[in-house]
mmCIF file of C-alpha atoms in Angstrom:
data_model
loop_
_atom_site.group_PDB
_atom_site.id
_atom_site.type_symbol
_atom_site.label_atom_id
_atom_site.label_comp_id
_atom_site.label_asym_id
_atom_site.label_seq_id
_atom_site.Cartn_x
_atom_site.Cartn_y
_atom_site.Cartn_z
ATOM 1 C CA UNK A 5 -1.649 24.299 5.038
ATOM 2 C CA UNK A 6 -3.828 22.606 7.578
ATOM 3 C CA UNK A 7 -3.460 19.272 5.897
ATOM 4 C CA UNK A 8 0.261 19.550 5.791
ATOM 5 C CA UNK A 9 0.299 20.476 9.542
ATOM 6 C CA UNK A 10 -1.752 17.602 10.486
ATOM 7 C CA UNK A 11 0.486 15.346 8.457
ATOM 8 C CA UNK A 12 3.623 16.612 10.164
ATOM 9 C CA UNK A 13 2.142 16.287 13.697
ATOM 10 C CA UNK A 14 1.152 12.654 12.983
ATOM 11 C CA UNK A 15 4.677 11.906 11.854
ATOM 12 C CA UNK A 16 6.291 13.753 14.701
ATOM 13 C CA UNK A 17 4.248 11.609 17.097
ATOM 14 C CA UNK A 18 5.369 8.347 15.396
ATOM 15 C CA UNK A 19 9.068 9.615 15.610
ATOM 16 C CA UNK A 20 8.844 9.799 19.470
ATOM 17 C CA UNK A 21 10.429 6.872 21.421
ATOM 18 C CA UNK A 22 6.933 5.540 22.544
ATOM 19 C CA UNK A 23 4.665 5.853 19.480
ATOM 20 C CA UNK A 24 2.240 2.926 19.368
ATOM 21 C CA UNK A 25 -0.614 4.025 21.729
ATOM 22 C CA UNK A 26 -3.259 6.478 22.636
ATOM 23 C CA UNK A 27 -3.919 8.590 25.708
ATOM 24 C CA UNK A 28 -5.630 5.668 27.424
ATOM 25 C CA UNK A 29 -4.019 2.313 27.627
ATOM 26 C CA UNK A 30 -1.101 2.812 25.370
ATOM 27 C CA UNK A 31 0.248 -0.123 23.333
ATOM 28 C CA UNK A 32 3.873 0.679 23.152
ATOM 29 C CA UNK A 33 7.275 -0.486 21.648
ATOM 30 C CA UNK A 34 10.413 -0.807 23.554
ATOM 31 C CA UNK A 35 12.751 2.187 23.672
ATOM 32 C CA UNK A 36 15.157 0.589 21.319
ATOM 33 C CA UNK A 37 14.574 -1.928 18.354
ATOM 34 C CA UNK A 38 15.872 -5.440 18.858
ATOM 35 C CA UNK A 39 19.166 -6.673 17.170
ATOM 36 C CA UNK A 40 16.969 -7.733 14.176
ATOM 37 C CA UNK A 41 16.724 -4.838 11.701
ATOM 38 C CA UNK A 42 15.947 -4.472 8.047
ATOM 39 C CA UNK A 43 19.619 -4.364 7.411
ATOM 40 C CA UNK A 44 19.804 -8.178 7.468
ATOM 41 C CA UNK A 45 21.724 -10.794 5.294
ATOM 42 C CA UNK A 46 19.607 -9.889 2.187
ATOM 43 C CA UNK A 47 20.775 -6.212 2.254
ATOM 44 C CA UNK A 48 24.034 -7.195 0.433
ATOM 45 C CA UNK A 49 22.243 -7.562 -2.871
ATOM 46 C CA UNK A 50 21.761 -4.426 -4.756
ATOM 47 C CA UNK A 51 18.392 -3.330 -6.204
ATOM 48 C CA UNK A 52 17.877 -4.736 -9.713
ATOM 49 C CA UNK A 53 15.397 -4.295 -12.509
ATOM 50 C CA UNK A 54 15.027 -6.204 -15.743
ATOM 51 C CA UNK A 55 12.575 -6.447 -18.614
ATOM 52 C CA UNK A 56 12.056 -9.647 -20.673
ATOM 53 C CA UNK A 57 10.934 -8.486 -24.059
ATOM 54 C CA UNK A 58 9.952 -12.020 -25.109
ATOM 55 C CA UNK A 59 7.387 -12.502 -22.239
ATOM 56 C CA UNK A 60 6.697 -8.790 -21.465
ATOM 57 C CA UNK A 61 7.503 -9.332 -17.812
ATOM 58 C CA UNK A 62 9.360 -6.764 -15.536
ATOM 59 C CA UNK A 63 10.996 -7.960 -12.437
ATOM 60 C CA UNK A 64 12.130 -5.553 -9.738
ATOM 61 C CA UNK A 65 14.031 -6.823 -6.642
ATOM 62 C CA UNK A 66 15.248 -5.111 -3.572
ATOM 63 C CA UNK A 67 16.885 -7.402 -1.116
ATOM 64 C CA UNK A 68 14.387 -10.107 -0.343
ATOM 65 C CA UNK A 69 11.394 -8.331 -1.858
ATOM 66 C CA UNK A 70 10.534 -9.132 -5.453
ATOM 67 C CA UNK A 71 7.769 -7.522 -7.619
ATOM 68 C CA UNK A 72 6.665 -9.117 -11.011
ATOM 69 C CA UNK A 73 4.841 -6.889 -13.461
ATOM 70 C CA UNK A 74 3.085 -8.409 -16.497
ATOM 71 C CA UNK A 75 2.726 -6.020 -19.520
ATOM 72 C CA UNK A 76 0.552 -8.197 -21.719
ATOM 73 C CA UNK A 77 -2.222 -7.745 -22.450
ATOM 74 C CA UNK A 78 -1.868 -4.682 -20.245
ATOM 75 C CA UNK A 79 -0.354 -3.204 -17.189
ATOM 76 C CA UNK A 80 -0.632 -5.777 -14.452
ATOM 77 C CA UNK A 81 1.634 -5.910 -11.272
ATOM 78 C CA UNK A 82 0.473 -9.228 -10.107
ATOM 79 C CA UNK A 83 3.151 -10.743 -7.784
ATOM 80 C CA UNK A 84 4.880 -9.346 -4.685
ATOM 81 C CA UNK A 85 6.647 -11.834 -2.484
ATOM 82 C CA UNK A 86 9.437 -12.440 0.107
ATOM 83 C CA UNK A 87 12.222 -14.402 -1.656
ATOM 84 C CA UNK A 88 13.587 -15.683 1.694
ATOM 85 C CA UNK A 89 10.418 -17.167 3.118
ATOM 86 C CA UNK A 90 8.202 -17.500 -0.104
ATOM 87 C CA UNK A 91 5.489 -15.583 1.479
ATOM 88 C CA UNK A 92 3.314 -13.990 -1.233
ATOM 89 C CA UNK A 93 1.801 -10.747 -0.248
ATOM 90 C CA UNK A 94 0.203 -10.005 -3.734
ATOM 91 C CA UNK A 95 -0.790 -13.148 -5.770
ATOM 92 C CA UNK A 96 -3.674 -11.951 -8.017
ATOM 93 C CA UNK A 97 -4.219 -9.654 -10.994
ATOM 94 C CA UNK A 98 -3.881 -5.886 -10.009
ATOM 95 C CA UNK A 99 -7.245 -4.256 -9.444
ATOM 96 C CA UNK A 100 -7.931 -1.429 -11.811
ATOM 97 C CA UNK A 101 -11.193 0.612 -12.204
ATOM 98 C CA UNK A 102 -13.517 -1.396 -14.546
ATOM 99 C CA UNK A 103 -11.550 -4.647 -14.267
ATOM 100 C CA UNK A 104 -9.410 -3.902 -17.332
ATOM 101 C CA UNK A 105 -5.744 -3.335 -17.559
ATOM 102 C CA UNK A 106 -4.187 0.037 -18.867
ATOM 103 C CA UNK A 107 -2.862 -0.501 -22.306
ATOM 104 C CA UNK A 108 0.712 0.655 -22.427
ATOM 105 C CA UNK A 109 1.486 3.549 -24.776
ATOM 106 C CA UNK A 110 5.200 2.992 -24.727
ATOM 107 C CA UNK A 111 7.700 0.327 -23.547
ATOM 108 C CA UNK A 112 8.519 0.133 -19.744
ATOM 109 C CA UNK A 113 11.135 2.740 -18.750
ATOM 110 C CA UNK A 114 13.893 1.278 -16.722
ATOM 111 C CA UNK A 115 16.358 3.640 -14.998
ATOM 112 C CA UNK A 116 18.605 4.176 -12.044
ATOM 113 C CA UNK A 117 17.134 5.718 -8.879
ATOM 114 C CA UNK A 118 18.903 7.896 -6.190
ATOM 115 C CA UNK A 119 21.264 6.132 -3.803
ATOM 116 C CA UNK A 120 21.940 3.326 -6.043
ATOM 117 C CA UNK A 121 18.344 2.168 -6.330
ATOM 118 C CA UNK A 122 16.462 1.190 -9.463
ATOM 119 C CA UNK A 123 13.136 2.046 -10.926
ATOM 120 C CA UNK A 124 10.684 1.384 -13.686
ATOM 121 C CA UNK A 125 7.912 3.567 -15.030
ATOM 122 C CA UNK A 126 4.864 2.396 -16.940
ATOM 123 C CA UNK A 127 2.567 4.782 -18.965
ATOM 124 C CA UNK A 128 -0.713 3.524 -20.268
ATOM 125 C CA UNK A 129 -4.296 4.526 -21.053
ATOM 126 C CA UNK A 130 -7.313 3.241 -19.097
ATOM 127 C CA UNK A 131 -10.223 4.445 -21.016
ATOM 128 C CA UNK A 132 -9.903 8.369 -21.242
ATOM 129 C CA UNK A 133 -7.384 8.534 -18.444
ATOM 130 C CA UNK A 134 -3.571 8.272 -18.783
ATOM 131 C CA UNK A 135 -2.169 6.271 -15.894
ATOM 132 C CA UNK A 136 1.543 6.430 -14.971
ATOM 133 C CA UNK A 137 2.696 3.853 -12.471
ATOM 134 C CA UNK A 138 6.206 3.911 -11.116
ATOM 135 C CA UNK A 139 7.887 1.378 -8.738
ATOM 136 C CA UNK A 140 11.117 2.328 -7.044
ATOM 137 C CA UNK A 141 13.674 -0.033 -5.220
ATOM 138 C CA UNK A 142 15.313 2.555 -2.956
ATOM 139 C CA UNK A 143 19.114 1.980 -2.725
ATOM 140 C CA UNK A 144 19.279 3.218 0.988
ATOM 141 C CA UNK A 145 16.681 0.931 2.210
ATOM 142 C CA UNK A 146 16.794 -2.854 1.507
ATOM 143 C CA UNK A 147 13.551 -4.989 1.290
ATOM 144 C CA UNK A 148 11.462 -2.085 0.319
ATOM 145 C CA UNK A 149 9.609 -0.980 -2.855
ATOM 146 C CA UNK A 150 7.787 2.336 -3.443
ATOM 147 C CA UNK A 151 4.680 2.660 -5.524
ATOM 148 C CA UNK A 152 3.558 5.852 -7.333
ATOM 149 C CA UNK A 153 0.283 6.577 -9.290
ATOM 150 C CA UNK A 154 -0.257 9.691 -11.462
ATOM 151 C CA UNK A 155 -3.386 10.451 -13.403
ATOM 152 C CA UNK A 156 -3.682 12.825 -16.351
ATOM 153 C CA UNK A 157 -6.443 13.887 -18.580
ATOM 154 C CA UNK A 158 -5.129 13.925 -22.193
ATOM 155 C CA UNK A 159 -8.489 14.802 -23.642
ATOM 156 C CA UNK A 160 -10.307 18.012 -24.427
ATOM 157 C CA UNK A 161 -13.222 17.401 -21.866
ATOM 158 C CA UNK A 162 -13.128 17.455 -18.090
ATOM 159 C CA UNK A 163 -13.045 13.980 -16.545
ATOM 160 C CA UNK A 164 -14.514 12.793 -13.226
ATOM 161 C CA UNK A 165 -12.003 10.581 -11.524
ATOM 162 C CA UNK A 166 -13.505 10.466 -8.044
ATOM 163 C CA UNK A 167 -14.214 6.742 -8.313
ATOM 164 C CA UNK A 168 -10.713 5.831 -9.326
ATOM 165 C CA UNK A 169 -9.342 3.148 -7.039
ATOM 166 C CA UNK A 170 -6.429 0.671 -7.727
ATOM 167 C CA UNK A 171 -4.206 -1.705 -5.897
ATOM 168 C CA UNK A 172 -2.407 -4.957 -5.500
ATOM 169 C CA UNK A 173 -4.484 -8.025 -4.639
ATOM 170 C CA UNK A 174 -4.285 -10.912 -2.250
ATOM 171 C CA UNK A 175 -6.281 -13.946 -2.670
ATOM 172 C CA UNK A 176 -7.789 -15.150 0.651
ATOM 173 C CA UNK A 177 -10.722 -17.397 -0.645
ATOM 174 C CA UNK A 178 -10.903 -20.258 -2.883
ATOM 175 C CA UNK A 179 -14.524 -20.970 -3.649
ATOM 176 C CA UNK A 180 -16.272 -21.284 -0.279
ATOM 177 C CA UNK A 181 -13.073 -22.069 1.522
ATOM 178 C CA UNK A 182 -10.693 -19.642 3.251
ATOM 179 C CA UNK A 183 -7.018 -19.976 2.224
ATOM 180 C CA UNK A 184 -4.440 -20.360 4.917
ATOM 181 C CA UNK A 185 -3.129 -16.837 4.755
ATOM 182 C CA UNK A 186 -6.635 -15.477 5.687
ATOM 183 C CA UNK A 187 -6.323 -16.562 9.250
ATOM 184 C CA UNK A 188 -2.551 -17.063 9.576
ATOM 185 C CA UNK A 189 -1.679 -13.349 8.669
ATOM 186 C CA UNK A 190 -2.867 -10.767 11.255
ATOM 187 C CA UNK A 191 -3.107 -7.043 10.555
ATOM 188 C CA UNK A 192 -3.028 -4.048 12.765
ATOM 189 C CA UNK A 193 -3.248 -0.237 12.002
ATOM 190 C CA UNK A 194 -0.265 2.168 11.922
ATOM 191 C CA UNK A 195 0.424 4.281 13.937
ATOM 192 C CA UNK A 196 -2.184 3.266 16.577
ATOM 193 C CA UNK A 197 -2.489 -0.403 17.354
ATOM 194 C CA UNK A 198 -4.741 0.318 20.356
ATOM 195 C CA UNK A 199 -7.797 2.353 19.473
ATOM 196 C CA UNK A 200 -9.575 5.318 21.258
ATOM 197 C CA UNK A 201 -11.904 2.732 22.716
ATOM 198 C CA UNK A 202 -8.955 1.153 24.528
ATOM 199 C CA UNK A 203 -9.177 -2.097 22.573
ATOM 200 C CA UNK A 204 -6.255 -3.618 20.801
ATOM 201 C CA UNK A 205 -6.756 -3.965 17.111
ATOM 202 C CA UNK A 206 -5.085 -7.125 15.896
ATOM 203 C CA UNK A 207 -7.199 -9.164 13.538
ATOM 204 C CA UNK A 208 -6.866 -12.012 10.956
ATOM 205 C CA UNK A 209 -6.904 -10.749 7.310
ATOM 206 C CA UNK A 210 -10.400 -12.448 6.753
ATOM 207 C CA UNK A 211 -11.771 -9.770 9.155
ATOM 208 C CA UNK A 212 -11.699 -7.216 6.318
ATOM 209 C CA UNK A 213 -13.601 -9.636 4.087
ATOM 210 C CA UNK A 214 -16.278 -10.309 6.762
ATOM 211 C CA UNK A 215 -17.172 -6.952 8.319
ATOM 212 C CA UNK A 216 -16.990 -3.203 7.679
ATOM 213 C CA UNK A 217 -14.797 -0.538 9.138
ATOM 214 C CA UNK A 218 -16.088 2.923 10.400
ATOM 215 C CA UNK A 219 -15.005 6.320 10.727
ATOM 216 C CA UNK A 220 -16.502 9.663 12.052
ATOM 217 C CA UNK A 221 -15.501 13.303 12.722
ATOM 218 C CA UNK A 222 -16.334 16.127 15.234
ATOM 219 C CA UNK A 223 -20.144 16.222 15.553
ATOM 220 C CA UNK A 224 -20.637 13.872 12.637
ATOM 221 C CA UNK A 225 -22.434 10.605 12.380
ATOM 222 C CA UNK A 226 -20.465 7.283 12.183
ATOM 223 C CA UNK A 227 -19.974 6.055 8.640
ATOM 224 C CA UNK A 228 -19.691 2.276 8.054
ATOM 225 C CA UNK A 229 -17.673 1.457 5.006
ATOM 226 C CA UNK A 230 -16.183 -1.613 3.329
ATOM 227 C CA UNK A 231 -12.966 0.381 2.700
ATOM 228 C CA UNK A 232 -10.520 0.219 5.671
ATOM 229 C CA UNK A 233 -8.108 3.264 5.778
ATOM 230 C CA UNK A 234 -5.323 4.547 7.998
ATOM 231 C CA UNK A 235 -1.807 5.922 7.770
ATOM 232 C CA UNK A 236 -0.648 2.474 7.153
ATOM 233 C CA UNK A 237 -0.875 -1.315 8.128
ATOM 234 C CA UNK A 238 1.220 -4.052 9.353
ATOM 235 C CA UNK A 239 0.666 -7.674 8.268
ATOM 236 C CA UNK A 240 2.308 -10.200 10.688
ATOM 237 C CA UNK A 241 2.890 -13.849 10.290
ATOM 238 C CA UNK A 242 5.389 -16.111 12.154
ATOM 239 C CA UNK A 243 8.560 -14.129 12.562
ATOM 240 C CA UNK A 244 8.045 -11.745 9.619
ATOM 241 C CA UNK A 245 5.951 -8.656 9.088
ATOM 242 C CA UNK A 246 4.994 -6.605 6.133
ATOM 243 C CA UNK A 247 4.514 -2.773 6.226
ATOM 244 C CA UNK A 248 2.224 -0.949 3.913
ATOM 245 C CA UNK A 249 2.230 2.865 4.426
ATOM 246 C CA UNK A 250 1.033 5.950 2.609
ATOM 247 C CA UNK A 251 2.946 9.215 2.499
ATOM 248 C CA UNK A 252 1.574 12.460 0.846
ATOM 249 C CA UNK A 253 2.887 15.779 2.126
ATOM 250 C CA UNK A 254 0.553 17.715 -0.178
ATOM 251 C CA UNK A 255 -2.791 16.347 0.694
ATOM 252 C CA UNK A 256 -4.832 14.216 3.174
ATOM 253 C CA UNK A 257 -4.547 10.557 1.872
ATOM 254 C CA UNK A 258 -4.785 7.155 3.481
ATOM 255 C CA UNK A 259 -3.519 3.593 2.901
ATOM 256 C CA UNK A 260 -6.614 1.708 1.837
ATOM 257 C CA UNK A 261 -7.647 -1.983 2.006
ATOM 258 C CA UNK A 262 -10.993 -3.282 0.621
ATOM 259 C CA UNK A 263 -12.541 -6.531 -0.476
ATOM 260 C CA UNK A 264 -13.188 -6.632 -4.277
ATOM 261 C CA UNK A 265 -15.645 -8.884 -6.043
ATOM 262 C CA UNK A 266 -14.804 -9.575 -9.629
ATOM 263 C CA UNK A 267 -15.069 -12.114 -12.390
ATOM 264 C CA UNK A 268 -12.070 -14.314 -13.154
ATOM 265 C CA UNK A 269 -11.355 -15.809 -16.494
ATOM 266 C CA UNK A 270 -8.678 -18.530 -17.041
ATOM 267 C CA UNK A 271 -6.246 -18.356 -19.987
ATOM 268 C CA UNK A 272 -8.126 -21.149 -21.507
ATOM 269 C CA UNK A 273 -11.085 -18.793 -22.082
ATOM 270 C CA UNK A 274 -13.165 -20.807 -19.760
ATOM 271 C CA UNK A 275 -16.393 -19.416 -18.374
ATOM 272 C CA UNK A 276 -15.703 -16.497 -15.986
ATOM 273 C CA UNK A 277 -16.113 -17.305 -12.309
ATOM 274 C CA UNK A 278 -16.502 -14.979 -9.421
ATOM 275 C CA UNK A 279 -13.480 -14.232 -7.335
ATOM 276 C CA UNK A 280 -13.194 -12.063 -4.132
ATOM 277 C CA UNK A 281 -9.898 -10.557 -3.344
ATOM 278 C CA UNK A 282 -8.304 -8.031 -0.970
ATOM 279 C CA UNK A 283 -7.116 -4.914 -2.595
ATOM 280 C CA UNK A 284 -4.298 -3.081 -0.887
ATOM 281 C CA UNK A 285 -1.557 -0.488 -1.612
ATOM 282 C CA UNK A 286 -2.276 1.510 -4.851
ATOM 283 C CA UNK A 287 -4.361 4.715 -4.488
ATOM 284 C CA UNK A 288 -7.863 6.014 -4.238
ATOM 285 C CA UNK A 289 -10.123 8.558 -2.335
ATOM 286 C CA UNK A 290 -11.641 7.908 1.128
ATOM 287 C CA UNK A 291 -13.765 9.562 3.719
ATOM 288 C CA UNK A 292 -15.291 12.849 2.370
ATOM 289 C CA UNK A 293 -13.610 12.555 -1.078
ATOM 290 C CA UNK A 294 -10.048 13.106 -0.230
ATOM 291 C CA UNK A 295 -7.543 13.757 -1.591
ATOM 292 C CA UNK A 296 -9.709 16.349 -3.434
ATOM 293 C CA UNK A 297 -7.389 16.828 -6.285
ATOM 294 C CA UNK A 298 -8.220 13.394 -7.402
ATOM 295 C CA UNK A 299 -11.887 14.128 -7.893
ATOM 296 C CA UNK A 300 -11.825 15.917 -11.269
ATOM 297 C CA UNK A 301 -9.221 16.587 -13.909
ATOM 298 C CA UNK A 302 -9.578 19.381 -16.511
ATOM 299 C CA UNK A 303 -8.114 18.938 -19.940
ATOM 300 C CA UNK A 304 -4.292 18.461 -19.685
ATOM 301 C CA UNK A 305 -4.499 18.378 -15.912
ATOM 302 C CA UNK A 306 -2.595 15.777 -13.836
ATOM 303 C CA UNK A 307 -2.761 14.556 -10.192
ATOM 304 C CA UNK A 308 -0.077 12.572 -8.391
ATOM 305 C CA UNK A 309 -1.233 10.349 -5.461
ATOM 306 C CA UNK A 310 1.165 9.884 -2.478
ATOM 307 C CA UNK A 311 3.865 7.265 -2.240
ATOM 308 C CA UNK A 312 2.959 3.784 -0.998
ATOM 309 C CA UNK A 313 5.766 2.217 1.001
ATOM 310 C CA UNK A 314 6.072 -1.627 1.005
ATOM 311 C CA UNK A 315 8.595 -3.304 3.188
ATOM 312 C CA UNK A 316 9.400 -6.654 4.524
ATOM 313 C CA UNK A 317 10.600 -6.532 8.173
ATOM 314 C CA UNK A 318 12.026 -9.272 10.397
ATOM 315 C CA UNK A 319 10.076 -9.480 13.655
ATOM 316 C CA UNK A 320 6.643 -8.565 14.866
ATOM 317 C CA UNK A 321 4.449 -5.446 14.621
ATOM 318 C CA UNK A 322 6.911 -3.568 16.949
ATOM 319 C CA UNK A 323 9.799 -3.994 14.450
ATOM 320 C CA UNK A 324 7.426 -2.880 11.630
ATOM 321 C CA UNK A 325 6.542 0.265 13.686
ATOM 322 C CA UNK A 326 10.123 1.067 13.953
ATOM 323 C CA UNK A 327 10.446 0.616 10.189
ATOM 324 C CA UNK A 328 7.594 3.083 9.716
ATOM 325 C CA UNK A 329 9.305 5.620 12.140
ATOM 326 C CA UNK A 330 12.488 5.332 10.011
ATOM 327 C CA UNK A 331 10.435 5.766 6.786
ATOM 328 C CA UNK A 332 8.700 8.945 8.006
ATOM 329 C CA UNK A 333 11.953 10.361 9.504
ATOM 330 C CA UNK A 334 13.724 9.880 6.112
ATOM 331 C CA UNK A 335 10.870 12.073 4.621
ATOM 332 C CA UNK A 336 11.715 14.883 7.072
ATOM 333 C CA UNK A 337 8.884 14.111 9.621
ATOM 334 C CA UNK A 338 10.924 14.417 12.814
ATOM 335 C CA UNK A 339 11.322 16.832 15.644
ATOM 336 C CA UNK A 340 13.970 19.457 15.499
ATOM 337 C CA UNK A 341 17.158 18.372 17.530
ATOM 338 C CA UNK A 342 16.706 21.491 19.825
ATOM 339 C CA UNK A 343 13.015 21.005 20.443
ATOM 340 C CA UNK A 344 11.975 20.946 24.095
#
């Protein structure tokens, strides 16, 4: 009950006209969004989903946002891009625990979603764990895709799943060189761009690869961690922004970003080489092991992480904050009309 109350209060604060600051030195957005909104020229194209049985590739499109999912040799959502600008937000193999892909136990399930949307559901086995990953292109909101992750223990023995973390990946390094997006794309936290120390938090993406984040609690020591967590994130470049947000009404959960070191093998079966990527979206525990329900699964038990909201927005971080407000309001996180 406490977790749900905290979640509602956070959403209610974001729903207020001025929502992007703290008690000291607020960084705020204007009272009304500009004329540029997500309902742009791309909104005329309805959400679509298709499966190419010859290649095993699934393509989900909503407005200008395109997701490509490979299913061979396993479940691998590896490309997320803006069709209008060509900006790639995810451009590497999906990061699953252990570095392997879940093996599908059935064909991808394509089906309509509410409001004229489209969705695709994948069910696979990752070792002893059954993983269900669902992507939804909501019909009522162009240029957005929702990701859902569900874990289930199909076995007869309890499973420890506390270390489960997964997510889309963004390549920021090539050998010893930074790729252009590492410095060109900047990120900030949602819903507070200015921290409690009064400083504006606006950094290039390479910052996540180079230094650790930190968190603390009441009368608790500061914890340094390579995992960056918050309610959400905005990636901004040029005149376009990308919103990544987590919503879980049943448990405390954060949107996570973390550098991942792994071995990359080319299709030609060449010698594996190290690769360092940025993992984002997806799901996983953070801080003191929350959400707690993801720690351990009894036989037959399942756990569903909260939705991850991915959306391309015209404009800077302010427009992305307004998009976040619209998203939370659509989930019921708003003040009552008669509130005083």
